């Protein structure tokens, strides 16, 4: 007789992680709570800080995702300075972040600068904490990050199902100008993928198997939810820049695909379309039609929205700020789990 306790099998899930600088601590909290609840990511796509979180998840040494995320965020969280008010602690990242980036000081070459910072510290941090051989193995976990080709302006995705992933791919995904330098990968130069699309759902759809399209929960951590609610009109140049950045990074996926209603309704329409098109129709051989049908996976979407936060929060790597957003993400996912969010979606299907 086997008296050992039965361990429940991990529940598979896919993760879509947005960019947003220090706001990415919200993703840390949300994913940690999801893993605590027994969910195991089988595919993850990320952009910018979401790409860094994705690397920590797929490259977690020993498979300990919570520990890996914790190490990344401990490394890039700024230490608290004694006797300095919290409002000033929130701005200290303007002077650098020793495990993330440093300010350039080679002023004699200023005329040829294309960025203000050097991100080689983050390259070392990623290599130290993340197992890139593991990240490159799609049998372990399918992985994607996106970047923007500086020359063509097009969005480019790097998938481990198509080739090895290196720290440069993650750095390219987060190379937000003019702060961070463009990254050269095999010839082309890349900037932050969030400049083109800050919700990397498209590469996630490409990673899914046919079976997963029907059943796999896809969790989107939405750092910039476009609620449609009226936001205050900017009254100075700082507020103008912040609002411009917020609008740039808000979730544009639904508008880009012409989704006028809810995504479950959109997925239901695609299912009806699939059933209406005859099996021998020439449309079945059209890659565009096949790609359209893959979007049926949107019925499995679980969006975990953050509350509205000013874009300046993306620069707040203070210990208090990071801990606050990590806690908010944990609590938001906890509420989704407590409300039986995953099971409700399954029953609705």
PDB file of C-alpha atoms in Angstrom, residues 31-321:
ATOM      1  CA  UNK A  31       2.163  34.864 -11.785  1.00  0.00           C
ATOM      2  CA  UNK A  32       3.465  33.875  -8.349  1.00  0.00           C
ATOM      3  CA  UNK A  33      -0.100  33.493  -7.054  1.00  0.00           C
ATOM      4  CA  UNK A  34      -1.061  31.482 -10.143  1.00  0.00           C
ATOM      5  CA  UNK A  35       1.861  29.089  -9.617  1.00  0.00           C
ATOM      6  CA  UNK A  36       0.992  28.790  -5.930  1.00  0.00           C
ATOM      7  CA  UNK A  37      -2.481  27.677  -6.993  1.00  0.00           C
ATOM      8  CA  UNK A  38      -1.013  24.768  -8.948  1.00  0.00           C
ATOM      9  CA  UNK A  39      -0.906  26.213 -12.467  1.00  0.00           C
ATOM     10  CA  UNK A  40       2.115  25.460 -14.643  1.00  0.00           C
ATOM     11  CA  UNK A  41       2.952  27.696 -17.621  1.00  0.00           C
ATOM     12  CA  UNK A  42       3.480  25.674 -20.798  1.00  0.00           C
ATOM     13  CA  UNK A  43       3.886  28.738 -23.031  1.00  0.00           C
ATOM     14  CA  UNK A  44       4.818  32.348 -22.291  1.00  0.00           C
ATOM     15  CA  UNK A  45       5.143  35.443 -24.466  1.00  0.00           C
ATOM     16  CA  UNK A  46       6.439  38.775 -23.260  1.00  0.00           C
ATOM     17  CA  UNK A  47       7.550  42.221 -24.300  1.00  0.00           C
ATOM     18  CA  UNK A  48       9.907  44.662 -22.559  1.00  0.00           C
ATOM     19  CA  UNK A  49       9.748  44.075 -18.775  1.00  0.00           C
ATOM     20  CA  UNK A  50       7.316  41.281 -19.644  1.00  0.00           C
ATOM     21  CA  UNK A  51      10.118  39.683 -21.681  1.00  0.00           C
ATOM     22  CA  UNK A  52      12.386  39.822 -18.622  1.00  0.00           C
ATOM     23  CA  UNK A  53       9.663  38.224 -16.507  1.00  0.00           C
ATOM     24  CA  UNK A  54       9.086  35.642 -19.253  1.00  0.00           C
ATOM     25  CA  UNK A  55      12.796  34.757 -19.221  1.00  0.00           C
ATOM     26  CA  UNK A  56      12.685  34.319 -15.445  1.00  0.00           C
ATOM     27  CA  UNK A  57       9.657  32.023 -15.826  1.00  0.00           C
ATOM     28  CA  UNK A  58      10.885  29.845 -18.704  1.00  0.00           C
ATOM     29  CA  UNK A  59      14.480  29.925 -17.452  1.00  0.00           C
ATOM     30  CA  UNK A  60      13.724  29.213 -13.798  1.00  0.00           C
ATOM     31  CA  UNK A  61      16.562  27.055 -12.561  1.00  0.00           C
ATOM     32  CA  UNK A  62      15.235  23.888 -10.970  1.00  0.00           C
ATOM     33  CA  UNK A  63      11.777  24.812 -12.213  1.00  0.00           C
ATOM     34  CA  UNK A  64      11.122  27.151  -9.265  1.00  0.00           C
ATOM     35  CA  UNK A  65       9.289  29.995 -11.026  1.00  0.00           C
ATOM     36  CA  UNK A  66       8.462  31.964  -7.884  1.00  0.00           C
ATOM     37  CA  UNK A  67      12.083  31.892  -6.748  1.00  0.00           C
ATOM     38  CA  UNK A  68      13.350  32.919 -10.182  1.00  0.00           C
ATOM     39  CA  UNK A  69      10.961  35.888 -10.403  1.00  0.00           C
ATOM     40  CA  UNK A  70      11.876  36.879  -6.872  1.00  0.00           C
ATOM     41  CA  UNK A  71      15.591  36.863  -7.748  1.00  0.00           C
ATOM     42  CA  UNK A  72      15.082  39.035 -10.822  1.00  0.00           C
ATOM     43  CA  UNK A  73      13.054  41.599  -8.897  1.00  0.00           C
ATOM     44  CA  UNK A  74      15.344  41.580  -5.890  1.00  0.00           C
ATOM     45  CA  UNK A  75      18.197  42.320  -8.293  1.00  0.00           C
ATOM     46  CA  UNK A  76      16.517  45.300  -9.991  1.00  0.00           C
ATOM     47  CA  UNK A  77      14.768  46.782  -6.953  1.00  0.00           C
ATOM     48  CA  UNK A  78      16.672  49.773  -5.604  1.00  0.00           C
ATOM     49  CA  UNK A  79      17.781  49.660  -1.961  1.00  0.00           C
ATOM     50  CA  UNK A  80      16.009  52.000   0.411  1.00  0.00           C
ATOM     51  CA  UNK A  81      18.154  54.982   1.392  1.00  0.00           C
ATOM     52  CA  UNK A  82      17.878  55.961   5.053  1.00  0.00           C
ATOM     53  CA  UNK A  83      16.296  59.314   5.903  1.00  0.00           C
ATOM     54  CA  UNK A  84      15.154  59.862   2.299  1.00  0.00           C
ATOM     55  CA  UNK A  85      11.363  60.463   1.915  1.00  0.00           C
ATOM     56  CA  UNK A  86       9.485  57.849  -0.154  1.00  0.00           C
ATOM     57  CA  UNK A  87       8.504  60.391  -2.815  1.00  0.00           C
ATOM     58  CA  UNK A  88      12.215  60.851  -3.581  1.00  0.00           C
ATOM     59  CA  UNK A  89      12.955  57.117  -3.377  1.00  0.00           C
ATOM     60  CA  UNK A  90      10.527  56.706  -6.291  1.00  0.00           C
ATOM     61  CA  UNK A  91      12.716  58.846  -8.562  1.00  0.00           C
ATOM     62  CA  UNK A  92      16.117  57.315  -7.802  1.00  0.00           C
ATOM     63  CA  UNK A  93      16.051  55.107 -10.910  1.00  0.00           C
ATOM     64  CA  UNK A  94      16.763  58.284 -12.913  1.00  0.00           C
ATOM     65  CA  UNK A  95      20.333  57.930 -11.643  1.00  0.00           C
ATOM     66  CA  UNK A  96      20.715  54.289 -12.699  1.00  0.00           C
ATOM     67  CA  UNK A  97      19.979  50.793 -11.468  1.00  0.00           C
ATOM     68  CA  UNK A  98      23.183  48.830 -10.937  1.00  0.00           C
ATOM     69  CA  UNK A  99      21.765  45.417 -11.941  1.00  0.00           C
ATOM     70  CA  UNK A 100      19.693  46.837 -14.806  1.00  0.00           C
ATOM     71  CA  UNK A 101      21.326  49.876 -16.438  1.00  0.00           C
ATOM     72  CA  UNK A 102      23.858  52.612 -15.832  1.00  0.00           C
ATOM     73  CA  UNK A 103      23.970  56.165 -17.157  1.00  0.00           C
ATOM     74  CA  UNK A 104      26.536  56.787 -19.853  1.00  0.00           C
ATOM     75  CA  UNK A 105      29.423  59.104 -18.965  1.00  0.00           C
ATOM     76  CA  UNK A 106      31.432  59.102 -22.212  1.00  0.00           C
ATOM     77  CA  UNK A 107      30.404  62.691 -22.941  1.00  0.00           C
ATOM     78  CA  UNK A 108      33.130  63.209 -25.545  1.00  0.00           C
ATOM     79  CA  UNK A 109      31.090  60.975 -27.889  1.00  0.00           C
ATOM     80  CA  UNK A 110      27.758  62.626 -27.036  1.00  0.00           C
ATOM     81  CA  UNK A 111      27.140  63.693 -30.631  1.00  0.00           C
ATOM     82  CA  UNK A 112      26.966  60.035 -31.714  1.00  0.00           C
ATOM     83  CA  UNK A 113      24.871  58.710 -28.820  1.00  0.00           C
ATOM     84  CA  UNK A 114      21.665  56.868 -29.678  1.00  0.00           C
ATOM     85  CA  UNK A 115      20.761  56.161 -26.031  1.00  0.00           C
ATOM     86  CA  UNK A 116      21.434  57.556 -22.568  1.00  0.00           C
ATOM     87  CA  UNK A 117      22.047  54.256 -20.783  1.00  0.00           C
ATOM     88  CA  UNK A 118      24.177  51.129 -20.893  1.00  0.00           C
ATOM     89  CA  UNK A 119      22.181  47.914 -20.286  1.00  0.00           C
ATOM     90  CA  UNK A 120      25.097  45.492 -19.979  1.00  0.00           C
ATOM     91  CA  UNK A 121      24.230  45.069 -16.255  1.00  0.00           C
ATOM     92  CA  UNK A 122      20.874  43.541 -17.249  1.00  0.00           C
ATOM     93  CA  UNK A 123      22.616  41.218 -19.689  1.00  0.00           C
ATOM     94  CA  UNK A 124      24.739  39.924 -16.798  1.00  0.00           C
ATOM     95  CA  UNK A 125      21.689  39.694 -14.499  1.00  0.00           C
ATOM     96  CA  UNK A 126      19.741  37.658 -17.050  1.00  0.00           C
ATOM     97  CA  UNK A 127      22.665  35.298 -17.694  1.00  0.00           C
ATOM     98  CA  UNK A 128      23.189  34.769 -13.977  1.00  0.00           C
ATOM     99  CA  UNK A 129      19.567  34.138 -12.976  1.00  0.00           C
ATOM    100  CA  UNK A 130      18.029  32.549 -16.093  1.00  0.00           C
ATOM    101  CA  UNK A 131      18.937  29.250 -17.740  1.00  0.00           C
ATOM    102  CA  UNK A 132      18.990  30.154 -21.446  1.00  0.00           C
ATOM    103  CA  UNK A 133      19.561  26.564 -22.572  1.00  0.00           C
ATOM    104  CA  UNK A 134      16.277  25.779 -20.858  1.00  0.00           C
ATOM    105  CA  UNK A 135      14.574  28.863 -22.348  1.00  0.00           C
ATOM    106  CA  UNK A 136      15.675  27.721 -25.808  1.00  0.00           C
ATOM    107  CA  UNK A 137      14.080  24.287 -25.357  1.00  0.00           C
ATOM    108  CA  UNK A 138      10.407  24.339 -26.443  1.00  0.00           C
ATOM    109  CA  UNK A 139       9.955  20.917 -24.852  1.00  0.00           C
ATOM    110  CA  UNK A 140      10.413  22.610 -21.499  1.00  0.00           C
ATOM    111  CA  UNK A 141       8.215  25.625 -22.229  1.00  0.00           C
ATOM    112  CA  UNK A 142       7.348  27.433 -25.439  1.00  0.00           C
ATOM    113  CA  UNK A 143       8.687  30.982 -25.350  1.00  0.00           C
ATOM    114  CA  UNK A 144       8.362  34.164 -27.397  1.00  0.00           C
ATOM    115  CA  UNK A 145       9.454  37.776 -27.102  1.00  0.00           C
ATOM    116  CA  UNK A 146       8.770  40.601 -29.536  1.00  0.00           C
ATOM    117  CA  UNK A 147      10.818  43.570 -30.714  1.00  0.00           C
ATOM    118  CA  UNK A 148      10.540  46.362 -33.282  1.00  0.00           C
ATOM    119  CA  UNK A 149      12.891  46.397 -36.267  1.00  0.00           C
ATOM    120  CA  UNK A 150      14.409  49.901 -36.234  1.00  0.00           C
ATOM    121  CA  UNK A 151      15.013  49.905 -39.982  1.00  0.00           C
ATOM    122  CA  UNK A 152      11.686  48.578 -41.251  1.00  0.00           C
ATOM    123  CA  UNK A 153       9.424  49.579 -38.363  1.00  0.00           C
ATOM    124  CA  UNK A 154       7.886  46.110 -38.353  1.00  0.00           C
ATOM    125  CA  UNK A 155       7.168  43.909 -35.364  1.00  0.00           C
ATOM    126  CA  UNK A 156       9.464  40.889 -35.086  1.00  0.00           C
ATOM    127  CA  UNK A 157       8.948  37.883 -32.852  1.00  0.00           C
ATOM    128  CA  UNK A 158      11.617  35.556 -31.518  1.00  0.00           C
ATOM    129  CA  UNK A 159      10.238  32.087 -30.770  1.00  0.00           C
ATOM    130  CA  UNK A 160      12.171  29.198 -29.252  1.00  0.00           C
ATOM    131  CA  UNK A 161      10.268  26.909 -31.621  1.00  0.00           C
ATOM    132  CA  UNK A 162      12.232  28.576 -34.435  1.00  0.00           C
ATOM    133  CA  UNK A 163      15.688  28.907 -32.888  1.00  0.00           C
ATOM    134  CA  UNK A 164      17.740  29.437 -29.717  1.00  0.00           C
ATOM    135  CA  UNK A 165      16.972  32.377 -27.438  1.00  0.00           C
ATOM    136  CA  UNK A 166      19.837  34.494 -26.105  1.00  0.00           C
ATOM    137  CA  UNK A 167      19.911  37.369 -23.589  1.00  0.00           C
ATOM    138  CA  UNK A 168      20.131  39.753 -26.565  1.00  0.00           C
ATOM    139  CA  UNK A 169      16.627  38.776 -27.650  1.00  0.00           C
ATOM    140  CA  UNK A 170      15.265  39.762 -24.258  1.00  0.00           C
ATOM    141  CA  UNK A 171      17.263  42.995 -24.222  1.00  0.00           C
ATOM    142  CA  UNK A 172      16.008  43.862 -27.706  1.00  0.00           C
ATOM    143  CA  UNK A 173      12.428  43.400 -26.552  1.00  0.00           C
ATOM    144  CA  UNK A 174      12.993  46.000 -23.817  1.00  0.00           C
ATOM    145  CA  UNK A 175      15.213  48.479 -25.689  1.00  0.00           C
ATOM    146  CA  UNK A 176      12.960  51.497 -25.171  1.00  0.00           C
ATOM    147  CA  UNK A 177      14.492  54.617 -26.775  1.00  0.00           C
ATOM    148  CA  UNK A 178      16.015  57.004 -26.076  1.00  0.00           C
ATOM    149  CA  UNK A 179      16.878  55.587 -22.665  1.00  0.00           C
ATOM    150  CA  UNK A 180      18.023  52.151 -23.770  1.00  0.00           C
ATOM    151  CA  UNK A 181      20.191  51.390 -26.820  1.00  0.00           C
ATOM    152  CA  UNK A 182      18.977  49.473 -29.850  1.00  0.00           C
ATOM    153  CA  UNK A 183      20.197  45.874 -29.949  1.00  0.00           C
ATOM    154  CA  UNK A 184      21.788  44.245 -32.985  1.00  0.00           C
ATOM    155  CA  UNK A 185      20.792  40.622 -33.613  1.00  0.00           C
ATOM    156  CA  UNK A 186      22.239  38.912 -36.678  1.00  0.00           C
ATOM    157  CA  UNK A 187      22.378  42.167 -38.641  1.00  0.00           C
ATOM    158  CA  UNK A 188      19.185  44.149 -37.972  1.00  0.00           C
ATOM    159  CA  UNK A 189      18.809  46.527 -35.023  1.00  0.00           C
ATOM    160  CA  UNK A 190      15.853  46.350 -32.665  1.00  0.00           C
ATOM    161  CA  UNK A 191      13.972  48.552 -30.227  1.00  0.00           C
ATOM    162  CA  UNK A 192      11.304  47.779 -27.639  1.00  0.00           C
ATOM    163  CA  UNK A 193       8.506  45.581 -28.983  1.00  0.00           C
ATOM    164  CA  UNK A 194       5.963  47.652 -27.075  1.00  0.00           C
ATOM    165  CA  UNK A 195       6.442  50.476 -29.572  1.00  0.00           C
ATOM    166  CA  UNK A 196       4.517  48.313 -32.034  1.00  0.00           C
ATOM    167  CA  UNK A 197       2.289  46.166 -29.788  1.00  0.00           C
ATOM    168  CA  UNK A 198       2.454  46.025 -26.010  1.00  0.00           C
ATOM    169  CA  UNK A 199       0.194  42.951 -25.731  1.00  0.00           C
ATOM    170  CA  UNK A 200       2.069  40.027 -27.342  1.00  0.00           C
ATOM    171  CA  UNK A 201      -0.959  37.841 -28.039  1.00  0.00           C
ATOM    172  CA  UNK A 202      -0.063  37.240 -31.684  1.00  0.00           C
ATOM    173  CA  UNK A 203       3.100  35.243 -30.927  1.00  0.00           C
ATOM    174  CA  UNK A 204       1.209  33.330 -28.237  1.00  0.00           C
ATOM    175  CA  UNK A 205      -1.408  32.266 -30.785  1.00  0.00           C
ATOM    176  CA  UNK A 206       1.445  31.009 -32.983  1.00  0.00           C
ATOM    177  CA  UNK A 207       2.847  28.917 -30.110  1.00  0.00           C
ATOM    178  CA  UNK A 208      -0.358  27.010 -29.334  1.00  0.00           C
ATOM    179  CA  UNK A 209      -1.115  23.497 -30.521  1.00  0.00           C
ATOM    180  CA  UNK A 210      -4.480  22.756 -32.135  1.00  0.00           C
ATOM    181  CA  UNK A 211      -5.706  21.098 -28.954  1.00  0.00           C
ATOM    182  CA  UNK A 212      -4.596  24.049 -26.827  1.00  0.00           C
ATOM    183  CA  UNK A 213      -6.516  26.453 -29.051  1.00  0.00           C
ATOM    184  CA  UNK A 214      -9.676  24.798 -27.782  1.00  0.00           C
ATOM    185  CA  UNK A 215      -8.854  24.318 -24.107  1.00  0.00           C
ATOM    186  CA  UNK A 216      -5.752  26.067 -22.755  1.00  0.00           C
ATOM    187  CA  UNK A 217      -6.373  29.052 -20.432  1.00  0.00           C
ATOM    188  CA  UNK A 218      -4.474  32.120 -21.651  1.00  0.00           C
ATOM    189  CA  UNK A 219      -3.755  34.691 -18.949  1.00  0.00           C
ATOM    190  CA  UNK A 220      -3.078  38.271 -20.029  1.00  0.00           C
ATOM    191  CA  UNK A 221      -1.651  40.510 -17.304  1.00  0.00           C
ATOM    192  CA  UNK A 222      -2.959  43.900 -18.452  1.00  0.00           C
ATOM    193  CA  UNK A 223      -0.783  46.692 -17.041  1.00  0.00           C
ATOM    194  CA  UNK A 224      -2.474  49.410 -19.116  1.00  0.00           C
ATOM    195  CA  UNK A 225      -6.169  48.530 -19.269  1.00  0.00           C
ATOM    196  CA  UNK A 226      -8.046  50.807 -21.651  1.00  0.00           C
ATOM    197  CA  UNK A 227     -11.234  51.092 -19.605  1.00  0.00           C
ATOM    198  CA  UNK A 228     -12.788  53.750 -21.806  1.00  0.00           C
ATOM    199  CA  UNK A 229     -13.160  55.953 -18.761  1.00  0.00           C
ATOM    200  CA  UNK A 230     -12.257  59.605 -19.198  1.00  0.00           C
ATOM    201  CA  UNK A 231      -8.795  60.422 -17.878  1.00  0.00           C
ATOM    202  CA  UNK A 232      -7.745  63.919 -16.785  1.00  0.00           C
ATOM    203  CA  UNK A 233      -6.642  66.184 -19.618  1.00  0.00           C
ATOM    204  CA  UNK A 234      -2.891  66.993 -19.357  1.00  0.00           C
ATOM    205  CA  UNK A 235      -2.115  70.442 -17.993  1.00  0.00           C
ATOM    206  CA  UNK A 236       1.677  70.536 -18.449  1.00  0.00           C
ATOM    207  CA  UNK A 237       4.386  68.956 -20.589  1.00  0.00           C
ATOM    208  CA  UNK A 238       5.197  66.213 -18.071  1.00  0.00           C
ATOM    209  CA  UNK A 239       1.553  65.131 -18.009  1.00  0.00           C
ATOM    210  CA  UNK A 240       1.428  65.309 -21.811  1.00  0.00           C
ATOM    211  CA  UNK A 241       4.390  62.927 -22.096  1.00  0.00           C
ATOM    212  CA  UNK A 242       2.916  60.558 -19.502  1.00  0.00           C
ATOM    213  CA  UNK A 243      -0.484  60.433 -21.220  1.00  0.00           C
ATOM    214  CA  UNK A 244       1.146  59.928 -24.622  1.00  0.00           C
ATOM    215  CA  UNK A 245       3.104  56.950 -23.286  1.00  0.00           C
ATOM    216  CA  UNK A 246      -0.002  55.479 -21.622  1.00  0.00           C
ATOM    217  CA  UNK A 247      -1.923  55.657 -24.891  1.00  0.00           C
ATOM    218  CA  UNK A 248       0.987  54.055 -26.739  1.00  0.00           C
ATOM    219  CA  UNK A 249       1.140  51.075 -24.393  1.00  0.00           C
ATOM    220  CA  UNK A 250      -2.556  50.433 -23.760  1.00  0.00           C
ATOM    221  CA  UNK A 251      -4.037  47.172 -25.012  1.00  0.00           C
ATOM    222  CA  UNK A 252      -4.747  47.670 -28.734  1.00  0.00           C
ATOM    223  CA  UNK A 253      -5.305  44.024 -29.610  1.00  0.00           C
ATOM    224  CA  UNK A 254      -9.072  44.211 -29.934  1.00  0.00           C
ATOM    225  CA  UNK A 255      -9.039  47.315 -32.126  1.00  0.00           C
ATOM    226  CA  UNK A 256      -6.327  45.911 -34.391  1.00  0.00           C
ATOM    227  CA  UNK A 257      -8.485  42.874 -35.124  1.00  0.00           C
ATOM    228  CA  UNK A 258     -11.742  44.763 -35.429  1.00  0.00           C
ATOM    229  CA  UNK A 259     -13.332  43.128 -32.390  1.00  0.00           C
ATOM    230  CA  UNK A 260     -16.362  45.279 -31.633  1.00  0.00           C
ATOM    231  CA  UNK A 261     -17.877  43.075 -28.925  1.00  0.00           C
ATOM    232  CA  UNK A 262     -16.501  40.641 -26.352  1.00  0.00           C
ATOM    233  CA  UNK A 263     -13.726  38.224 -27.248  1.00  0.00           C
ATOM    234  CA  UNK A 264     -15.855  35.137 -26.345  1.00  0.00           C
ATOM    235  CA  UNK A 265     -18.412  36.346 -28.901  1.00  0.00           C
ATOM    236  CA  UNK A 266     -15.632  36.871 -31.427  1.00  0.00           C
ATOM    237  CA  UNK A 267     -14.351  33.334 -30.802  1.00  0.00           C
ATOM    238  CA  UNK A 268     -17.888  31.962 -31.140  1.00  0.00           C
ATOM    239  CA  UNK A 269     -18.206  33.709 -34.498  1.00  0.00           C
ATOM    240  CA  UNK A 270     -14.986  32.067 -35.675  1.00  0.00           C
ATOM    241  CA  UNK A 271     -16.250  28.669 -34.558  1.00  0.00           C
ATOM    242  CA  UNK A 272     -19.475  29.207 -36.509  1.00  0.00           C
ATOM    243  CA  UNK A 273     -17.424  30.270 -39.524  1.00  0.00           C
ATOM    244  CA  UNK A 274     -15.332  27.109 -39.274  1.00  0.00           C
ATOM    245  CA  UNK A 275     -18.472  24.984 -39.176  1.00  0.00           C
ATOM    246  CA  UNK A 276     -20.042  26.840 -42.105  1.00  0.00           C
ATOM    247  CA  UNK A 277     -17.097  26.464 -44.497  1.00  0.00           C
ATOM    248  CA  UNK A 278     -17.166  23.060 -46.267  1.00  0.00           C
ATOM    249  CA  UNK A 279     -14.298  20.701 -45.554  1.00  0.00           C
ATOM    250  CA  UNK A 280     -13.317  20.685 -49.242  1.00  0.00           C
ATOM    251  CA  UNK A 281     -13.439  24.463 -49.642  1.00  0.00           C
ATOM    252  CA  UNK A 282     -10.282  26.046 -51.180  1.00  0.00           C
ATOM    253  CA  UNK A 283     -10.344  28.403 -48.217  1.00  0.00           C
ATOM    254  CA  UNK A 284      -9.059  25.560 -46.041  1.00  0.00           C
ATOM    255  CA  UNK A 285      -5.741  25.689 -47.898  1.00  0.00           C
ATOM    256  CA  UNK A 286      -5.373  29.429 -47.394  1.00  0.00           C
ATOM    257  CA  UNK A 287      -2.854  30.200 -44.593  1.00  0.00           C
ATOM    258  CA  UNK A 288      -4.698  33.440 -43.792  1.00  0.00           C
ATOM    259  CA  UNK A 289      -7.918  31.519 -43.193  1.00  0.00           C
ATOM    260  CA  UNK A 290      -6.117  28.996 -40.998  1.00  0.00           C
ATOM    261  CA  UNK A 291      -4.540  31.838 -39.024  1.00  0.00           C
ATOM    262  CA  UNK A 292      -7.926  33.459 -38.557  1.00  0.00           C
ATOM    263  CA  UNK A 293      -9.402  30.255 -37.157  1.00  0.00           C
ATOM    264  CA  UNK A 294      -6.557  29.955 -34.633  1.00  0.00           C
ATOM    265  CA  UNK A 295      -7.941  33.035 -32.933  1.00  0.00           C
ATOM    266  CA  UNK A 296     -10.680  30.794 -31.545  1.00  0.00           C
ATOM    267  CA  UNK A 297      -8.321  30.543 -28.577  1.00  0.00           C
ATOM    268  CA  UNK A 298      -9.564  33.968 -27.458  1.00  0.00           C
ATOM    269  CA  UNK A 299     -12.491  32.193 -25.810  1.00  0.00           C
ATOM    270  CA  UNK A 300      -9.957  30.900 -23.287  1.00  0.00           C
ATOM    271  CA  UNK A 301      -8.683  34.375 -22.394  1.00  0.00           C
ATOM    272  CA  UNK A 302      -8.415  35.550 -18.799  1.00  0.00           C
ATOM    273  CA  UNK A 303      -7.478  39.218 -18.506  1.00  0.00           C
ATOM    274  CA  UNK A 304      -6.112  40.300 -15.122  1.00  0.00           C
ATOM    275  CA  UNK A 305      -6.247  44.119 -15.245  1.00  0.00           C
ATOM    276  CA  UNK A 306      -4.239  46.482 -13.127  1.00  0.00           C
ATOM    277  CA  UNK A 307      -5.748  49.682 -11.846  1.00  0.00           C
ATOM    278  CA  UNK A 308      -4.848  52.804 -13.794  1.00  0.00           C
ATOM    279  CA  UNK A 309      -1.343  53.968 -12.918  1.00  0.00           C
ATOM    280  CA  UNK A 310       0.503  57.004 -14.280  1.00  0.00           C
ATOM    281  CA  UNK A 311       3.339  56.123 -16.647  1.00  0.00           C
ATOM    282  CA  UNK A 312       5.784  57.618 -14.144  1.00  0.00           C
ATOM    283  CA  UNK A 313       5.116  54.502 -12.055  1.00  0.00           C
ATOM    284  CA  UNK A 314       7.131  52.580 -14.619  1.00  0.00           C
ATOM    285  CA  UNK A 315      10.250  54.338 -13.322  1.00  0.00           C
ATOM    286  CA  UNK A 316       9.585  53.574  -9.657  1.00  0.00           C
ATOM    287  CA  UNK A 317      11.928  50.729  -8.767  1.00  0.00           C
ATOM    288  CA  UNK A 318      11.930  51.698  -5.087  1.00  0.00           C
ATOM    289  CA  UNK A 319      11.492  48.869  -2.596  1.00  0.00           C
ATOM    290  CA  UNK A 320       8.154  50.250  -1.425  1.00  0.00           C
ATOM    291  CA  UNK A 321       6.833  50.779  -4.959  1.00  0.00           C
TER     292      UNK A 321
END
